[in-house]
Amino acid sequence: MRNAPAARSVPLVLALLVLAACGTDGTDRSGGAGVVDVGVVGFSGDGSGPPDAAPPAVPPPAAVGAPPPVLDPASVAGLVLTRQDTRAPEDERHVTTVPLPGLDPLDRALRGIVDADVERYEAGLAAGQWNQLTVDSTPVLAVGDVLGIRVATSVRTGGLPPTTTARTVYADVGTGETWPSTELVADPAALFGWFSDAVRRAGLGHALLGRSAVLADLRFAPDGSLTVVVGGGDGRAEPFGDVAVRVDPLVVDGVLSAAGRWVRSAAMGAAPFRGVPAAPPAPPEPAPPPEPVPPAPSAPADEVDCAVLRCIALTFDDGPGPYTAELLDELRAEDVRATFFVVGRNAAAHPDLVRQLVADGHAVGNHTWSHPRLPDVGPAAVATELDRTAAVLADLGVTTSLMRPPYGATDATVASVMADRGYAQVLWDVDTRDWSNRDVAITTERALAGAHGGAIVLMHDIHPTTVQAVPGILDALHAAGYTLVTVPELLGPDLRAGAVYAHR
Ligand code: NI
């Protein structure tokens, strides 16, 4: 992206150090990971006596390196930047923001950052001086369900040198859940300690920075490393310039929160970015009626015989969410039962929707707590992901022996955890890719083109376009002679724990 002149107002010595550390002279001296060898200065703890003859050969957990590259906004599906430039005498502003009307929590978080920065700038405006505000909003991660946006703000007031602060906020574009970088860390003291050691070894002034200044812009790379970035990545940060400290992948997991591990696991995967959700067509609908709905058993499986009838099972993943109530209305109007693979944290956030879909006779499956790629997280985390969701469902009176691994990603380890817990793994054989196309006509066309007796159709009730497509899909399937059933009705009662099913 931008290659700004490096550290134009940084004192010369510091500037040289920063250049040496960050590689901003355009040469990549390390090849792959972009880490510059700054040499490890041995130092003995108490400063007395000679250092030990043979320091242990353990590499430090973190070292000064290069900031990871940011993304070209044009490469991120659905992302639109808006730029406002105003040039009044003594008050020059360049503000680039990312409006995200379809992703409200992230939108609010980013607006909060920019508003606070503008306020800080306006409070420092000095008459007769050069005052300048620059806000850059830049995507730094867009993979699978995760979007990360960095806001870098440079404030120059009263003739003082500019100060640049950068903060990165991450969101799950499926659920809307949003985390500033600081919330991705469970052990900030350890991470800050590694950062301080790395900049001290490199002889950089950043060793004087406080914790709050250094954990606001965290980046994740496909190799599993975490990079702590200070400054806007363009050499404008004062007083010490930009610096990036890369934390070795082997130790990263230990300092992250559950959300941090989830973002990291997404960054390490190759899942195509889902795209930024479009703005909802209407204001958020009011909460469903509060009267409790007693859970009723699903229609008995012997009501339909899929050995005789042409059965097809529609499945809806990743909810419940803002559009689920509307989908339930549509299914009820057509007297159709479907199967919902719910994400545990969404079920916890929308208990009334879970009760309603059970009351309507739909089947419920476990789609993990936070939607990670299960083969990436290890058997203990797989178990936790399932058990947390099962506990929330149990509180709502729901037990299920169906699960769907996020992204359909499974392996022998995952299967053995499923087998231990009695879950069958339900995949699909008709993929509407509704999360990608976000288009009523395309979603409908793919559902119908793939339809066949015994099919399991994959859709997501977190997208308004999917919910809009359902009435037409139901009409067409009925007209073609299909009987719409739940997954338990389609596959029957004798599923093998751990086994994978994609159709009847
Ligand atoms: Ni999913």
Short mmCIF file of C-alpha atoms and ligand atoms in Angstrom, two decimals:
data_model
loop_
_atom_site.label_atom_id
_atom_site.label_comp_id
_atom_site.label_asym_id
_atom_site.label_seq_id
_atom_site.Cartn_x
_atom_site.Cartn_y
_atom_site.Cartn_z
CA MET A 1 0.00 0.00 0.00
CA ARG A 2 1.28 3.37 1.00
CA ASN A 3 5.00 3.92 1.24
CA ALA A 4 5.26 7.10 3.28
CA PRO A 5 8.55 8.80 3.84
CA ALA A 6 9.98 7.29 6.97
CA ALA A 7 9.98 9.07 10.27
CA ARG A 8 10.31 12.55 8.89
CA SER A 9 10.34 14.29 12.25
CA VAL A 10 11.96 11.61 14.33
CA PRO A 11 15.37 12.55 15.69
CA LEU A 12 18.07 11.18 13.45
CA VAL A 13 19.45 8.52 15.74
CA LEU A 14 16.07 7.12 16.52
CA ALA A 15 15.12 7.31 12.89
CA LEU A 16 18.13 5.21 11.95
CA LEU A 17 17.28 2.71 14.62
CA VAL A 18 13.73 2.54 13.42
CA LEU A 19 14.85 2.11 9.84
CA ALA A 20 17.17 -0.66 10.90
CA ALA A 21 14.48 -2.31 12.93
CA CYS A 22 11.52 -1.97 10.63
CA GLY A 23 13.17 -2.40 7.27
CA THR A 24 11.32 0.67 5.98
CA ASP A 25 14.12 1.33 3.50
CA GLY A 26 12.39 -1.12 1.22
CA THR A 27 14.74 -4.04 1.56
CA ASP A 28 13.50 -7.22 3.04
CA ARG A 29 16.59 -8.62 4.62
CA SER A 30 15.04 -11.66 6.12
CA GLY A 31 13.03 -13.16 3.29
CA GLY A 32 10.01 -15.03 4.55
CA ALA A 33 8.70 -13.61 7.77
CA GLY A 34 10.29 -10.20 7.42
CA VAL A 35 12.04 -10.38 10.75
CA VAL A 36 15.24 -8.45 11.05
CA ASP A 37 18.00 -9.96 13.09
CA VAL A 38 18.86 -7.30 15.62
CA GLY A 39 21.23 -9.52 17.57
CA VAL A 40 20.63 -10.66 21.08
CA VAL A 41 22.53 -8.64 23.63
CA GLY A 42 23.36 -10.88 26.55
CA PHE A 43 22.66 -9.20 29.84
CA SER A 44 23.08 -10.63 33.28
CA GLY A 45 20.29 -10.07 35.72
CA ASP A 46 22.10 -8.07 38.40
CA GLY A 47 24.70 -6.37 36.25
CA SER A 48 27.55 -7.70 38.38
CA GLY A 49 30.23 -10.06 37.20
CA PRO A 50 30.73 -11.43 33.71
CA PRO A 51 27.77 -12.85 31.87
CA ASP A 52 27.45 -16.59 31.99
CA ALA A 53 29.83 -18.23 29.58
CA ALA A 54 27.20 -20.15 27.62
CA PRO A 55 23.81 -18.47 27.51
CA PRO A 56 21.04 -20.98 26.86
CA ALA A 57 20.29 -21.45 23.19
CA VAL A 58 16.58 -20.82 23.67
CA PRO A 59 15.40 -18.13 21.26
CA PRO A 60 13.55 -15.22 22.86
CA PRO A 61 9.75 -15.43 22.54
CA ALA A 62 9.60 -12.14 20.67
CA ALA A 63 11.84 -10.00 18.47
CA VAL A 64 11.66 -6.70 16.65
CA GLY A 65 10.51 -7.31 13.09
CA ALA A 66 8.48 -5.76 10.31
CA PRO A 67 4.80 -4.93 10.60
CA PRO A 68 2.70 -7.43 8.64
CA PRO A 69 1.35 -6.07 5.38
CA VAL A 70 -2.11 -4.50 5.44
CA LEU A 71 -4.75 -5.41 2.86
CA ASP A 72 -5.82 -3.51 -0.19
CA PRO A 73 -9.36 -2.38 0.69
CA ALA A 74 -10.46 -3.14 -2.87
CA SER A 75 -9.59 -6.80 -2.29
CA VAL A 76 -12.02 -7.16 0.62
CA ALA A 77 -15.51 -8.12 -0.57
CA GLY A 78 -18.13 -5.61 0.47
CA LEU A 79 -15.73 -3.09 2.01
CA VAL A 80 -16.18 0.54 0.99
CA LEU A 81 -14.02 3.35 2.35
CA THR A 82 -15.24 6.91 2.55
CA ARG A 83 -12.89 9.84 2.65
CA GLN A 84 -13.52 13.37 3.83
CA ASP A 85 -10.99 16.12 3.26
CA THR A 86 -11.40 19.59 4.66
CA ARG A 87 -8.78 22.29 4.43
CA ALA A 88 -9.58 25.28 6.54
CA PRO A 89 -6.80 27.67 7.48
CA GLU A 90 -5.05 26.23 10.53
CA ASP A 91 -7.32 23.17 10.46
CA GLU A 92 -6.65 20.49 7.87
CA ARG A 93 -8.44 17.16 8.12
CA HIS A 94 -8.22 13.94 6.12
CA VAL A 95 -10.52 11.31 7.54
CA THR A 96 -10.98 7.89 5.94
CA THR A 97 -13.58 5.67 7.55
CA VAL A 98 -15.22 2.31 6.83
CA PRO A 99 -18.98 2.53 7.21
CA LEU A 100 -20.33 -0.95 8.00
CA PRO A 101 -24.11 -0.62 8.21
CA GLY A 102 -24.51 -4.40 8.04
CA LEU A 103 -22.08 -5.03 10.89
CA ASP A 104 -23.34 -2.76 13.60
CA PRO A 105 -21.07 -3.64 16.57
CA LEU A 106 -17.88 -3.20 14.54
CA ASP A 107 -19.30 -0.06 12.94
CA ARG A 108 -19.99 1.42 16.37
CA ALA A 109 -16.57 0.43 17.71
CA LEU A 110 -14.78 2.08 14.79
CA ARG A 111 -16.93 5.20 14.95
CA GLY A 112 -16.22 5.45 18.69
CA ILE A 113 -12.48 5.43 18.02
CA VAL A 114 -12.70 8.06 15.28
CA ASP A 115 -15.06 10.28 17.30
CA ALA A 116 -12.72 10.20 20.30
CA ASP A 117 -9.74 11.04 18.08
CA VAL A 118 -11.58 13.97 16.51
CA GLU A 119 -12.52 15.21 19.97
CA ARG A 120 -8.91 14.95 21.14
CA TYR A 121 -7.77 16.85 18.06
CA GLU A 122 -10.34 19.60 18.46
CA ALA A 123 -9.42 19.99 22.13
CA GLY A 124 -5.82 20.65 21.11
CA LEU A 125 -6.49 23.02 18.18
CA ALA A 126 -4.23 26.03 18.54
CA ALA A 127 -4.85 29.33 16.75
CA GLY A 128 -2.14 30.55 14.44
CA GLN A 129 -0.52 27.11 14.24
CA TRP A 130 -0.50 24.25 11.80
CA ASN A 131 -3.18 21.82 12.97
CA GLN A 132 -3.71 18.63 11.05
CA LEU A 133 -5.76 15.49 11.61
CA THR A 134 -5.31 12.35 9.53
CA VAL A 135 -7.42 9.26 10.14
CA ASP A 136 -6.71 6.15 8.07
CA SER A 137 -8.96 3.10 8.25
CA THR A 138 -7.39 0.02 6.72
CA PRO A 139 -8.33 -3.66 6.60
CA VAL A 140 -5.60 -5.84 8.09
CA LEU A 141 -7.32 -9.25 8.09
CA ALA A 142 -10.18 -10.66 6.03
CA VAL A 143 -10.34 -14.44 6.08
CA GLY A 144 -13.18 -16.81 6.77
CA ASP A 145 -15.51 -15.13 9.23
CA VAL A 146 -12.99 -12.60 10.50
CA LEU A 147 -12.56 -8.97 9.53
CA GLY A 148 -9.89 -6.80 11.18
CA ILE A 149 -9.80 -3.04 10.68
CA ARG A 150 -7.01 -0.78 11.87
CA VAL A 151 -7.66 2.88 12.58
CA ALA A 152 -4.44 4.92 12.57
CA THR A 153 -4.81 8.51 13.64
CA SER A 154 -2.18 11.19 13.35
CA VAL A 155 -2.82 14.37 15.30
CA ARG A 156 -0.72 17.47 14.92
CA THR A 157 -1.75 20.48 16.94
CA GLY A 158 -0.16 23.65 18.26
CA GLY A 159 2.96 23.26 16.16
CA LEU A 160 3.96 20.12 18.04
CA PRO A 161 5.24 17.05 16.25
CA PRO A 162 2.49 14.65 15.17
CA THR A 163 1.48 11.76 17.36
CA THR A 164 0.14 8.64 15.71
CA THR A 165 -1.91 6.03 17.45
CA ALA A 166 -3.23 2.88 15.83
CA ARG A 167 -5.89 0.51 17.07
CA THR A 168 -7.10 -2.67 15.44
CA VAL A 169 -10.57 -4.07 16.00
CA TYR A 170 -11.67 -7.54 14.91
CA ALA A 171 -15.16 -8.83 14.23
CA ASP A 172 -16.91 -12.07 13.43
CA VAL A 173 -18.86 -11.09 10.30
CA GLY A 174 -21.22 -14.02 10.86
CA THR A 175 -22.33 -13.13 14.37
CA GLY A 176 -21.28 -9.49 14.59
CA GLU A 177 -19.26 -10.12 17.73
CA THR A 178 -16.48 -7.54 17.96
CA TRP A 179 -13.22 -7.34 19.89
CA PRO A 180 -10.64 -4.57 20.16
CA SER A 181 -7.11 -6.00 20.11
CA THR A 182 -6.85 -5.68 23.89
CA GLU A 183 -9.70 -8.17 24.33
CA LEU A 184 -7.84 -10.79 22.34
CA VAL A 185 -5.22 -11.07 25.07
CA ALA A 186 -5.70 -13.02 28.30
CA ASP A 187 -2.22 -12.33 29.68
CA PRO A 188 -1.32 -8.72 28.80
CA ALA A 189 1.51 -8.68 31.35
CA ALA A 190 3.33 -11.52 29.60
CA LEU A 191 2.83 -10.04 26.14
CA PHE A 192 3.93 -6.60 27.31
CA GLY A 193 6.98 -8.16 28.98
CA TRP A 194 8.02 -9.84 25.70
CA PHE A 195 7.53 -6.59 23.83
CA SER A 196 9.62 -4.65 26.35
CA ASP A 197 12.41 -7.22 26.29
CA ALA A 198 12.51 -7.21 22.49
CA VAL A 199 12.73 -3.43 22.12
CA ARG A 200 15.26 -3.22 24.95
CA ARG A 201 17.46 -5.84 23.28
CA ALA A 202 17.21 -3.80 20.08
CA GLY A 203 18.18 -0.66 21.94
CA LEU A 204 14.95 1.14 21.08
CA GLY A 205 13.28 3.87 23.11
CA HIS A 206 10.00 2.01 22.97
CA ALA A 207 11.12 0.26 26.13
CA LEU A 208 9.82 3.38 27.87
CA LEU A 209 6.28 2.99 26.54
CA GLY A 210 3.45 1.95 28.82
CA ARG A 211 1.32 -1.10 28.40
CA SER A 212 -1.75 0.71 27.07
CA ALA A 213 0.33 2.20 24.26
CA VAL A 214 1.51 -1.14 22.94
CA LEU A 215 -1.37 -3.62 22.97
CA ALA A 216 -3.89 -1.69 20.87
CA ASP A 217 -2.77 -2.90 17.43
CA LEU A 218 -2.23 -6.65 17.34
CA ARG A 219 -1.92 -8.53 14.04
CA PHE A 220 -2.07 -12.17 13.17
CA ALA A 221 -0.19 -13.84 10.33
CA PRO A 222 -0.85 -17.12 8.50
CA ASP A 223 2.21 -18.68 10.19
CA GLY A 224 0.50 -18.31 13.58
CA SER A 225 2.68 -15.46 14.78
CA LEU A 226 1.30 -12.41 16.55
CA THR A 227 2.81 -9.00 15.89
CA VAL A 228 2.51 -6.10 18.30
CA VAL A 229 2.54 -2.93 16.20
CA VAL A 230 3.18 0.54 17.59
CA GLY A 231 2.54 3.52 15.34
CA GLY A 232 0.63 3.79 12.13
CA GLY A 233 3.07 1.80 10.07
CA ASP A 234 4.08 4.88 8.15
CA GLY A 235 6.88 6.26 10.27
CA ARG A 236 4.83 9.00 11.87
CA ALA A 237 4.63 7.69 15.41
CA GLU A 238 6.19 9.85 18.07
CA PRO A 239 8.28 9.97 20.07
CA PHE A 240 10.07 6.77 19.05
CA GLY A 241 8.76 5.98 15.58
CA ASP A 242 7.03 2.81 14.50
CA VAL A 243 8.04 -0.55 15.76
CA ALA A 244 6.74 -4.06 15.30
CA VAL A 245 7.51 -6.95 17.60
CA ARG A 246 6.78 -10.41 16.32
CA VAL A 247 5.88 -13.07 18.86
CA ASP A 248 6.91 -16.62 18.03
CA PRO A 249 3.97 -18.84 16.98
CA LEU A 250 4.98 -21.43 19.56
CA VAL A 251 4.12 -19.18 22.49
CA VAL A 252 1.28 -17.06 21.06
CA ASP A 253 -1.62 -19.27 22.11
CA GLY A 254 -0.61 -19.06 25.75
CA VAL A 255 -1.31 -15.32 26.04
CA LEU A 256 -4.52 -15.16 24.02
CA SER A 257 -8.13 -15.12 25.17
CA ALA A 258 -10.62 -17.52 23.60
CA ALA A 259 -11.56 -14.79 21.12
CA GLY A 260 -7.87 -14.20 20.37
CA ARG A 261 -7.29 -17.88 19.68
CA TRP A 262 -10.31 -17.91 17.39
CA VAL A 263 -9.08 -14.91 15.37
CA ARG A 264 -5.61 -16.45 15.18
CA SER A 265 -6.98 -19.77 14.01
CA ALA A 266 -8.92 -17.97 11.27
CA ALA A 267 -5.79 -16.05 10.23
CA MET A 268 -3.93 -19.37 9.90
CA GLY A 269 -6.65 -20.90 7.73
CA ALA A 270 -7.24 -20.39 4.05
CA ALA A 271 -11.01 -19.98 4.21
CA PRO A 272 -12.22 -17.39 1.72
CA PHE A 273 -13.52 -14.25 3.36
CA ARG A 274 -17.29 -14.36 3.75
CA GLY A 275 -17.67 -10.75 2.75
CA VAL A 276 -18.92 -7.77 4.67
CA PRO A 277 -22.63 -8.19 5.43
CA ALA A 278 -24.87 -5.82 3.51
CA ALA A 279 -26.99 -3.31 5.39
CA PRO A 280 -30.17 -4.85 6.77
CA PRO A 281 -33.21 -3.90 4.67
CA ALA A 282 -35.16 -2.67 7.71
CA PRO A 283 -34.32 -1.45 11.20
CA PRO A 284 -33.64 -4.27 13.66
CA GLU A 285 -36.86 -6.03 14.43
CA PRO A 286 -38.20 -5.95 17.97
CA ALA A 287 -37.50 -8.89 20.23
CA PRO A 288 -39.85 -11.83 19.76
CA PRO A 289 -42.90 -11.94 22.06
CA PRO A 290 -41.68 -12.62 25.57
CA GLU A 291 -44.23 -15.24 26.58
CA PRO A 292 -42.35 -18.48 27.22
CA VAL A 293 -42.96 -21.23 24.70
CA PRO A 294 -42.86 -24.68 26.25
CA PRO A 295 -40.51 -26.91 24.25
CA ALA A 296 -42.53 -29.45 22.33
CA PRO A 297 -41.10 -32.64 20.86
CA SER A 298 -40.40 -32.65 17.14
CA ALA A 299 -42.88 -34.37 14.91
CA PRO A 300 -42.35 -38.10 15.40
CA ALA A 301 -40.02 -39.55 12.83
CA ASP A 302 -42.56 -42.16 11.81
CA GLU A 303 -44.83 -39.48 10.34
CA VAL A 304 -42.71 -39.45 7.20
CA ASP A 305 -41.01 -42.35 5.50
CA CYS A 306 -38.10 -41.11 3.44
CA ALA A 307 -37.58 -44.59 2.06
CA VAL A 308 -40.80 -44.00 0.15
CA LEU A 309 -41.12 -40.23 -0.20
CA ARG A 310 -38.77 -37.87 -2.00
CA CYS A 311 -37.38 -36.18 1.08
CA ILE A 312 -35.10 -33.19 1.31
CA ALA A 313 -33.70 -31.48 4.39
CA LEU A 314 -33.02 -27.77 4.55
CA THR A 315 -30.38 -26.83 7.12
CA PHE A 316 -29.61 -23.39 8.50
CA ASP A 317 -26.26 -22.69 10.16
CA ASP A 318 -24.61 -20.07 12.32
CA GLY A 319 -27.68 -18.55 13.97
CA PRO A 320 -29.86 -17.80 15.69
CA GLY A 321 -29.61 -14.18 14.68
CA PRO A 322 -31.54 -11.09 13.65
CA TYR A 323 -33.29 -12.82 10.71
CA THR A 324 -34.17 -16.13 12.34
CA ALA A 325 -37.60 -15.03 13.60
CA GLU A 326 -38.62 -14.05 10.08
CA LEU A 327 -37.41 -17.41 8.75
CA LEU A 328 -39.43 -19.22 11.43
CA ASP A 329 -42.53 -17.30 10.31
CA GLU A 330 -41.92 -18.37 6.70
CA LEU A 331 -41.42 -22.03 7.62
CA ARG A 332 -44.51 -22.00 9.87
CA ALA A 333 -46.60 -20.50 7.07
CA GLU A 334 -45.64 -23.42 4.81
CA ASP A 335 -45.84 -26.01 7.60
CA VAL A 336 -42.22 -26.97 6.98
CA ARG A 337 -39.71 -28.29 9.52
CA ALA A 338 -35.99 -27.69 9.03
CA THR A 339 -32.76 -28.23 10.96
CA PHE A 340 -30.81 -25.46 12.66
CA PHE A 341 -27.12 -25.93 13.48
CA VAL A 342 -26.76 -23.23 16.08
CA VAL A 343 -23.60 -21.50 17.23
CA GLY A 344 -23.56 -21.75 21.02
CA ARG A 345 -22.81 -18.14 21.77
CA ASN A 346 -25.67 -17.07 19.49
CA ALA A 347 -28.02 -19.51 21.19
CA ALA A 348 -26.99 -18.01 24.52
CA ALA A 349 -27.69 -14.54 23.16
CA HIS A 350 -31.09 -15.48 21.70
CA PRO A 351 -32.67 -18.08 24.02
CA ASP A 352 -36.20 -17.10 22.94
CA LEU A 353 -35.39 -17.93 19.33
CA VAL A 354 -34.06 -21.34 20.33
CA ARG A 355 -37.23 -22.03 22.33
CA GLN A 356 -39.35 -20.90 19.39
CA LEU A 357 -37.62 -23.07 16.83
CA VAL A 358 -37.96 -26.10 19.08
CA ALA A 359 -41.62 -25.26 19.74
CA ASP A 360 -42.15 -25.09 15.97
CA GLY A 361 -40.83 -28.65 15.60
CA HIS A 362 -37.49 -27.88 14.00
CA ALA A 363 -34.45 -30.00 14.78
CA VAL A 364 -31.44 -28.45 16.49
CA GLY A 365 -27.79 -29.40 16.04
CA ASN A 366 -24.59 -28.26 17.71
CA HIS A 367 -22.42 -26.01 15.51
CA THR A 368 -19.79 -25.34 18.21
CA TRP A 369 -19.54 -22.40 20.55
CA SER A 370 -17.44 -19.97 18.49
CA HIS A 371 -17.19 -21.53 15.02
CA PRO A 372 -13.48 -22.39 14.74
CA ARG A 373 -12.00 -24.79 12.21
CA LEU A 374 -11.98 -27.78 14.50
CA PRO A 375 -8.95 -29.60 13.01
CA ASP A 376 -6.87 -26.53 13.92
CA VAL A 377 -7.71 -26.21 17.59
CA GLY A 378 -6.85 -29.57 19.17
CA PRO A 379 -9.09 -32.15 20.84
CA ALA A 380 -9.46 -30.32 24.17
CA ALA A 381 -10.76 -27.17 22.50
CA VAL A 382 -13.05 -29.24 20.25
CA ALA A 383 -14.56 -30.77 23.37
CA THR A 384 -14.98 -27.37 25.02
CA GLU A 385 -16.59 -25.93 21.89
CA LEU A 386 -19.18 -28.70 21.90
CA ASP A 387 -19.77 -28.90 25.63
CA ARG A 388 -20.33 -25.18 26.10
CA THR A 389 -22.96 -25.19 23.39
CA ALA A 390 -24.55 -28.38 24.73
CA ALA A 391 -24.82 -26.76 28.18
CA VAL A 392 -26.62 -23.71 26.81
CA LEU A 393 -28.98 -25.92 24.81
CA ALA A 394 -29.60 -28.15 27.84
CA ASP A 395 -30.62 -25.06 29.82
CA LEU A 396 -33.20 -24.46 27.10
CA GLY A 397 -34.46 -28.02 27.27
CA VAL A 398 -32.73 -29.19 24.09
CA THR A 399 -30.52 -32.23 23.71
CA THR A 400 -29.08 -33.20 20.36
CA SER A 401 -26.84 -35.88 18.93
CA LEU A 402 -26.28 -33.96 15.70
CA MET A 403 -23.38 -31.64 15.10
CA ARG A 404 -21.98 -29.87 12.08
CA PRO A 405 -18.29 -28.97 12.04
CA PRO A 406 -17.76 -25.33 10.97
CA TYR A 407 -16.66 -25.07 7.31
CA GLY A 408 -17.34 -28.82 7.11
CA ALA A 409 -13.79 -29.21 8.37
CA THR A 410 -13.18 -32.43 10.25
CA ASP A 411 -10.54 -35.10 10.68
CA ALA A 412 -9.90 -38.26 12.64
CA THR A 413 -9.14 -36.37 15.85
CA VAL A 414 -12.33 -34.36 15.60
CA ALA A 415 -14.29 -37.50 14.77
CA SER A 416 -12.99 -39.26 17.86
CA VAL A 417 -14.12 -36.38 20.10
CA MET A 418 -17.54 -36.57 18.41
CA ALA A 419 -17.67 -40.32 18.91
CA ASP A 420 -16.87 -39.90 22.63
CA ARG A 421 -19.73 -37.46 22.99
CA GLY A 422 -22.24 -39.32 20.86
CA TYR A 423 -22.48 -36.82 18.02
CA ALA A 424 -22.99 -37.70 14.37
CA GLN A 425 -21.31 -35.23 12.01
CA VAL A 426 -23.82 -33.84 9.54
CA LEU A 427 -22.41 -32.24 6.41
CA TRP A 428 -24.36 -31.48 3.23
CA ASP A 429 -24.43 -32.36 -0.45
CA VAL A 430 -26.10 -29.21 -1.78
CA ASP A 431 -24.17 -26.01 -1.06
CA THR A 432 -25.98 -22.78 -1.89
CA ARG A 433 -22.90 -20.74 -0.93
CA ASP A 434 -25.44 -18.18 0.24
CA TRP A 435 -22.84 -16.61 2.55
CA SER A 436 -20.81 -15.71 -0.50
CA ASN A 437 -23.38 -14.73 -3.11
CA ARG A 438 -25.78 -12.85 -0.76
CA ASP A 439 -28.21 -12.94 -3.62
CA VAL A 440 -31.79 -14.23 -3.49
CA ALA A 441 -31.84 -15.44 -7.10
CA ILE A 442 -28.47 -17.23 -6.95
CA THR A 443 -29.22 -18.86 -3.60
CA THR A 444 -32.58 -20.06 -4.92
CA GLU A 445 -31.11 -21.30 -8.17
CA ARG A 446 -28.38 -23.31 -6.40
CA ALA A 447 -30.78 -24.84 -3.90
CA LEU A 448 -33.09 -26.01 -6.68
CA ALA A 449 -30.35 -27.07 -9.09
CA GLY A 450 -28.85 -29.38 -6.47
CA ALA A 451 -32.13 -30.75 -5.13
CA HIS A 452 -32.58 -34.51 -5.22
CA GLY A 453 -34.24 -37.13 -3.06
CA GLY A 454 -32.25 -37.54 0.16
CA ALA A 455 -30.37 -34.24 -0.17
CA ILE A 456 -29.14 -32.07 2.69
CA VAL A 457 -29.07 -28.39 1.68
CA LEU A 458 -26.71 -25.93 3.37
CA MET A 459 -27.90 -22.39 4.05
CA HIS A 460 -27.31 -19.77 6.76
CA ASP A 461 -30.08 -17.97 8.61
CA ILE A 462 -27.78 -15.04 9.44
CA HIS A 463 -28.12 -13.56 5.95
CA PRO A 464 -31.25 -11.59 5.01
CA THR A 465 -30.95 -12.68 1.39
CA THR A 466 -31.15 -16.32 2.44
CA VAL A 467 -34.26 -15.69 4.50
CA GLN A 468 -35.78 -13.84 1.55
CA ALA A 469 -35.01 -16.79 -0.74
CA VAL A 470 -36.70 -19.43 1.42
CA PRO A 471 -40.38 -18.90 0.46
CA GLY A 472 -39.55 -19.30 -3.24
CA ILE A 473 -37.40 -22.37 -2.54
CA LEU A 474 -40.20 -23.98 -0.52
CA ASP A 475 -42.75 -23.32 -3.26
CA ALA A 476 -40.52 -24.78 -5.95
CA LEU A 477 -39.59 -27.87 -3.93
CA HIS A 478 -43.23 -28.55 -3.08
CA ALA A 479 -44.19 -28.09 -6.72
CA ALA A 480 -41.50 -30.62 -7.67
CA GLY A 481 -42.98 -33.16 -5.29
CA TYR A 482 -40.47 -33.02 -2.44
CA THR A 483 -41.33 -33.61 1.19
CA LEU A 484 -39.37 -31.24 3.41
CA VAL A 485 -38.06 -32.94 6.52
CA THR A 486 -35.63 -32.48 9.37
CA VAL A 487 -32.23 -34.19 9.36
CA PRO A 488 -33.37 -36.78 11.97
CA GLU A 489 -36.36 -37.58 9.76
CA LEU A 490 -34.15 -37.81 6.68
CA LEU A 491 -31.38 -39.93 8.16
CA GLY A 492 -33.41 -41.95 10.65
CA PRO A 493 -32.68 -42.68 14.28
CA ASP A 494 -29.69 -45.01 13.95
CA LEU A 495 -26.82 -42.63 13.30
CA ARG A 496 -23.35 -43.73 14.30
CA ALA A 497 -21.50 -41.42 16.69
CA GLY A 498 -18.47 -39.82 15.02
CA ALA A 499 -19.56 -40.82 11.52
CA VAL A 500 -20.04 -38.24 8.75
CA TYR A 501 -23.35 -37.94 6.88
CA ALA A 502 -23.85 -35.68 3.87
CA HIS A 503 -27.14 -37.07 2.48
CA ARG A 504 -29.52 -39.96 2.95
NI NI B 1 -21.07 -22.31 10.09
#
